[in-house]
Tab-separated table of N, CA and C in Angstrom:
chain	number	residue	atom	x	y	z
V	12	GLY	N	-27.364	-9.766	-19.648
V	12	GLY	CA	-26.428	-8.701	-19.541
V	12	GLY	C	-25.156	-9.140	-18.837
V	13	VAL	N	-24.227	-8.253	-18.774
V	13	VAL	CA	-22.950	-8.518	-18.119
V	13	VAL	C	-23.087	-8.218	-16.627
V	14	ILE	N	-22.743	-9.185	-15.812
V	14	ILE	CA	-22.744	-8.983	-14.368
V	14	ILE	C	-21.301	-8.800	-13.944
V	15	SER	N	-21.001	-7.650	-13.357
V	15	SER	CA	-19.634	-7.322	-12.992
V	15	SER	C	-19.621	-6.555	-11.683
V	16	LYS	N	-18.607	-6.797	-10.866
V	16	LYS	CA	-18.449	-6.005	-9.649
V	16	LYS	C	-17.428	-4.898	-9.838
V	17	ASN	N	-16.953	-4.741	-11.058
V	17	ASN	CA	-15.986	-3.702	-11.377
V	17	ASN	C	-16.659	-2.341	-11.217
V	18	SER	N	-16.150	-1.515	-10.300
V	18	SER	CA	-16.796	-0.233	-10.020
V	18	SER	C	-16.724	0.747	-11.195
V	19	GLU	N	-15.805	0.526	-12.120
V	19	GLU	CA	-15.705	1.419	-13.274
V	19	GLU	C	-16.839	1.194	-14.262
V	20	THR	N	-17.354	-0.021	-14.302
V	20	THR	CA	-18.466	-0.331	-15.188
V	20	THR	C	-19.546	-1.056	-14.391
V	21	PRO	N	-20.271	-0.327	-13.518
V	21	PRO	CA	-21.288	-0.984	-12.701
V	21	PRO	C	-22.386	-1.598	-13.568
V	22	SER	N	-22.942	-2.654	-13.087
V	22	SER	CA	-23.998	-3.354	-13.805
V	22	SER	C	-25.333	-3.111	-13.101
V	23	GLU	N	-26.374	-3.003	-13.858
V	23	GLU	CA	-27.705	-2.846	-13.276
V	23	GLU	C	-28.131	-4.099	-12.522
V	24	PHE	N	-27.427	-5.209	-12.711
V	24	PHE	CA	-27.779	-6.472	-12.085
V	24	PHE	C	-27.093	-6.687	-10.739
V	25	VAL	N	-26.180	-5.801	-10.354
V	25	VAL	CA	-25.476	-5.909	-9.078
V	25	VAL	C	-25.995	-4.808	-8.161
V	26	ALA	N	-26.693	-5.199	-7.094
V	26	ALA	CA	-27.252	-4.216	-6.165
V	26	ALA	C	-26.163	-3.637	-5.271
V	27	TRP	N	-25.230	-4.473	-4.820
V	27	TRP	CA	-24.125	-4.037	-3.966
V	27	TRP	C	-23.103	-5.163	-3.899
V	28	ASN	N	-21.894	-4.830	-3.471
V	28	ASN	CA	-20.865	-5.850	-3.280
V	28	ASN	C	-19.963	-5.435	-2.132
V	29	VAL	N	-19.217	-6.387	-1.640
V	29	VAL	CA	-18.249	-6.123	-0.584
V	29	VAL	C	-16.983	-6.890	-0.946
V	30	SER	N	-15.849	-6.215	-0.942
V	30	SER	CA	-14.620	-6.912	-1.291
V	30	SER	C	-13.931	-7.397	-0.021
V	31	GLY	N	-13.297	-8.545	-0.117
V	31	GLY	CA	-12.624	-9.125	1.045
V	31	GLY	C	-13.604	-9.509	2.128
V	32	GLY	N	-14.807	-9.891	1.740
V	32	GLY	CA	-15.866	-10.113	2.704
V	32	GLY	C	-15.824	-11.401	3.488
V	33	GLY	N	-15.099	-12.392	3.046
V	33	GLY	CA	-15.137	-13.669	3.752
V	33	GLY	C	-13.803	-14.366	3.765
V	34	ALA	N	-13.800	-15.543	4.370
V	34	ALA	CA	-12.563	-16.305	4.525
V	34	ALA	C	-12.151	-17.016	3.242
V	35	GLY	N	-13.074	-17.210	2.329
V	35	GLY	CA	-12.716	-17.793	1.045
V	35	GLY	C	-13.102	-19.240	0.853
V	36	TRP	N	-13.387	-19.972	1.912
V	36	TRP	CA	-13.704	-21.385	1.727
V	36	TRP	C	-15.111	-21.744	2.175
V	37	SER	N	-15.814	-20.859	2.851
V	37	SER	CA	-17.191	-21.157	3.225
V	37	SER	C	-18.134	-20.210	2.491
V	38	SER	N	-19.335	-20.674	2.296
V	38	SER	CA	-20.327	-19.876	1.580
V	38	SER	C	-21.066	-18.960	2.542
V	39	PRO	N	-21.496	-17.814	2.061
V	39	PRO	CA	-22.342	-16.963	2.902
V	39	PRO	C	-23.715	-17.614	3.094
V	40	LEU	N	-24.450	-17.115	4.063
V	40	LEU	CA	-25.796	-17.607	4.348
V	40	LEU	C	-26.776	-16.455	4.217
V	41	SER	N	-27.831	-16.666	3.441
V	41	SER	CA	-28.905	-15.691	3.348
V	41	SER	C	-30.056	-16.199	4.202
V	42	GLN	N	-30.462	-15.357	5.167
V	42	GLN	CA	-31.500	-15.780	6.113
V	42	GLN	C	-32.317	-14.577	6.549
V	43	LYS	N	-33.607	-14.606	6.289
V	43	LYS	CA	-34.559	-13.602	6.767
V	43	LYS	C	-34.122	-12.164	6.491
V	44	GLY	N	-33.664	-11.915	5.266
V	44	GLY	CA	-33.320	-10.556	4.853
V	44	GLY	C	-31.905	-10.118	5.179
V	45	TYR	N	-31.090	-11.045	5.680
V	45	TYR	CA	-29.711	-10.719	6.017
V	45	TYR	C	-28.758	-11.697	5.346
V	46	LEU	N	-27.549	-11.231	5.091
V	46	LEU	CA	-26.501	-12.071	4.518
V	46	LEU	C	-25.400	-12.187	5.560
V	47	TYR	N	-25.091	-13.429	5.974
V	47	TYR	CA	-24.069	-13.693	6.980
V	47	TYR	C	-22.829	-14.228	6.280
V	48	ILE	N	-21.688	-13.577	6.542
V	48	ILE	CA	-20.448	-13.969	5.891
V	48	ILE	C	-19.409	-14.318	6.956
V	49	PRO	N	-19.049	-15.615	7.057
V	49	PRO	CA	-18.028	-16.003	8.028
V	49	PRO	C	-16.644	-15.609	7.551
V	50	GLY	N	-15.797	-15.243	8.504
V	50	GLY	CA	-14.421	-14.868	8.197
V	50	GLY	C	-13.458	-15.667	9.058
V	51	LYS	N	-12.289	-15.150	9.269
V	51	LYS	CA	-11.273	-15.820	10.090
V	51	LYS	C	-11.552	-15.524	11.559
V	52	GLY	N	-12.497	-16.266	12.141
V	52	GLY	CA	-12.883	-16.055	13.527
V	52	GLY	C	-13.909	-14.960	13.715
V	53	THR	N	-14.472	-14.464	12.619
V	53	THR	CA	-15.465	-13.394	12.688
V	53	THR	C	-16.728	-13.780	11.929
V	54	LEU	N	-17.772	-13.038	12.193
V	54	LEU	CA	-19.004	-13.187	11.434
V	54	LEU	C	-19.508	-11.791	11.103
V	55	ALA	N	-19.692	-11.524	9.820
V	55	ALA	CA	-20.227	-10.244	9.366
V	55	ALA	C	-21.666	-10.450	8.923
V	56	CYS	N	-22.478	-9.444	9.128
V	56	CYS	CA	-23.881	-9.503	8.743
V	56	CYS	C	-24.227	-8.241	7.968
V	57	TYR	N	-24.902	-8.423	6.822
V	57	TYR	CA	-25.292	-7.317	5.953
V	57	TYR	C	-26.777	-7.389	5.655
V	58	ASP	N	-27.404	-6.250	5.480
V	58	ASP	CA	-28.775	-6.205	5.005
V	58	ASP	C	-28.755	-6.668	3.553
V	59	SER	N	-29.540	-7.664	3.230
V	59	SER	CA	-29.509	-8.254	1.880
V	59	SER	C	-29.890	-7.273	0.783
V	60	LYS	N	-30.790	-6.360	1.054
V	60	LYS	CA	-31.251	-5.443	0.015
V	60	LYS	C	-30.331	-4.250	-0.179
V	61	THR	N	-29.813	-3.700	0.921
V	61	THR	CA	-29.044	-2.460	0.820
V	61	THR	C	-27.538	-2.668	0.873
V	62	GLY	N	-27.099	-3.779	1.468
V	62	GLY	CA	-25.678	-4.027	1.654
V	62	GLY	C	-25.114	-3.341	2.880
V	63	LYS	N	-25.968	-2.674	3.659
V	63	LYS	CA	-25.505	-1.989	4.867
V	63	LYS	C	-25.034	-3.019	5.891
V	64	GLN	N	-23.809	-2.823	6.370
V	64	GLN	CA	-23.256	-3.761	7.350
V	64	GLN	C	-23.951	-3.564	8.692
V	65	GLN	N	-24.451	-4.670	9.248
V	65	GLN	CA	-25.104	-4.653	10.548
V	65	GLN	C	-24.078	-4.840	11.660
V	66	TYR	N	-23.139	-5.747	11.424
V	66	TYR	CA	-22.026	-5.955	12.350
V	66	TYR	C	-20.944	-6.785	11.688
V	67	ASN	N	-19.766	-6.766	12.284
V	67	ASN	CA	-18.641	-7.622	11.900
V	67	ASN	C	-17.874	-7.872	13.194
V	68	GLU	N	-18.187	-8.982	13.841
V	68	GLU	CA	-17.696	-9.237	15.192
V	68	GLU	C	-16.883	-10.521	15.268
V	69	ARG	N	-15.930	-10.526	16.179
V	69	ARG	CA	-15.185	-11.738	16.491
V	69	ARG	C	-16.120	-12.688	17.221
V	70	VAL	N	-16.087	-13.961	16.850
V	70	VAL	CA	-16.920	-14.973	17.490
V	70	VAL	C	-16.115	-15.560	18.655
V	71	PRO	N	-16.613	-15.403	19.889
V	71	PRO	CA	-15.851	-15.871	21.054
V	71	PRO	C	-15.495	-17.355	20.968
V	72	LYS	N	-14.283	-17.672	21.347
V	72	LYS	CA	-13.767	-19.046	21.443
V	72	LYS	C	-13.691	-19.769	20.111
V	73	MET	N	-13.773	-19.062	19.006
V	73	MET	CA	-13.645	-19.702	17.699
V	73	MET	C	-12.364	-19.221	17.044
V	74	THR	N	-11.631	-20.155	16.472
V	74	THR	CA	-10.362	-19.796	15.844
V	74	THR	C	-10.551	-19.420	14.386
V	75	ARG	N	-11.042	-20.324	13.601
V	75	ARG	CA	-11.213	-20.073	12.172
V	75	ARG	C	-12.493	-20.761	11.714
V	76	LEU	N	-13.438	-19.953	11.258
V	76	LEU	CA	-14.701	-20.512	10.767
V	76	LEU	C	-14.481	-21.032	9.361
V	77	ILE	N	-14.699	-22.343	9.186
V	77	ILE	CA	-14.455	-22.906	7.858
V	77	ILE	C	-15.693	-23.533	7.244
V	78	ALA	N	-16.620	-24.002	8.068
V	78	ALA	CA	-17.828	-24.615	7.534
V	78	ALA	C	-18.830	-23.532	7.152
V	79	CYS	N	-19.700	-23.845	6.228
V	79	CYS	CA	-20.747	-22.906	5.849
V	79	CYS	C	-21.705	-22.743	7.022
V	80	PRO	N	-22.147	-21.519	7.301
V	80	PRO	CA	-23.122	-21.330	8.376
V	80	PRO	C	-24.435	-22.013	8.022
V	81	ILE	N	-25.154	-22.413	9.053
V	81	ILE	CA	-26.431	-23.119	8.899
V	81	ILE	C	-27.498	-22.338	9.650
V	82	ALA	N	-28.676	-22.195	9.059
V	82	ALA	CA	-29.784	-21.504	9.720
V	82	ALA	C	-30.792	-22.518	10.218
V	83	THR	N	-31.279	-22.281	11.416
V	83	THR	CA	-32.357	-23.079	11.970
V	83	THR	C	-33.255	-22.141	12.774
V	84	GLY	N	-34.464	-21.932	12.295
V	84	GLY	CA	-35.347	-20.975	12.951
V	84	GLY	C	-34.747	-19.583	12.924
V	85	ASP	N	-34.575	-19.001	14.101
V	85	ASP	CA	-33.986	-17.656	14.211
V	85	ASP	C	-32.508	-17.701	14.557
V	86	GLN	N	-31.882	-18.876	14.519
V	86	GLN	CA	-30.484	-19.011	14.898
V	86	GLN	C	-29.602	-19.259	13.684
V	87	VAL	N	-28.355	-18.769	13.780
V	87	VAL	CA	-27.322	-19.070	12.801
V	87	VAL	C	-26.270	-19.889	13.527
V	88	LEU	N	-26.003	-21.100	13.029
V	88	LEU	CA	-25.055	-22.004	13.667
V	88	LEU	C	-23.728	-21.973	12.923
V	89	LEU	N	-22.637	-22.001	13.684
V	89	LEU	CA	-21.292	-21.924	13.108
V	89	LEU	C	-20.425	-23.035	13.669
V	90	LEU	N	-19.528	-23.551	12.847
V	90	LEU	CA	-18.519	-24.514	13.289
V	90	LEU	C	-17.151	-23.960	12.950
V	91	ASP	N	-16.208	-24.143	13.869
V	91	ASP	CA	-14.863	-23.676	13.573
V	91	ASP	C	-13.990	-24.852	13.108
V	92	GLU	N	-12.729	-24.574	12.887
V	92	GLU	CA	-11.797	-25.566	12.376
V	92	GLU	C	-11.700	-26.789	13.293
V	93	ALA	N	-11.889	-26.583	14.595
V	93	ALA	CA	-11.820	-27.676	15.572
V	93	ALA	C	-13.142	-28.433	15.690
V	94	GLY	N	-14.173	-27.975	15.011
V	94	GLY	CA	-15.463	-28.651	15.054
V	94	GLY	C	-16.310	-28.237	16.247
V	95	SER	N	-15.931	-27.158	16.907
V	95	SER	CA	-16.703	-26.724	18.072
V	95	SER	C	-17.611	-25.549	17.745
């Protein structure tokens, strides 16, 4: 079938979407039922099944998150443009 995020013609294959959700150069991370989307110094978290936003917070001391987030155990690791 056709997979589209166009709200005028919703697809049965798209459970939910968010526009403007990330910075554009890093990939989101799916971990333990949540989707983490890095932004310009922020990290947003959504429930993977419902799309309900859990938070969208500024990450202290980070300027611009550019690397893809990494999961290890119960932690989500982030690197900013400076590598910190």
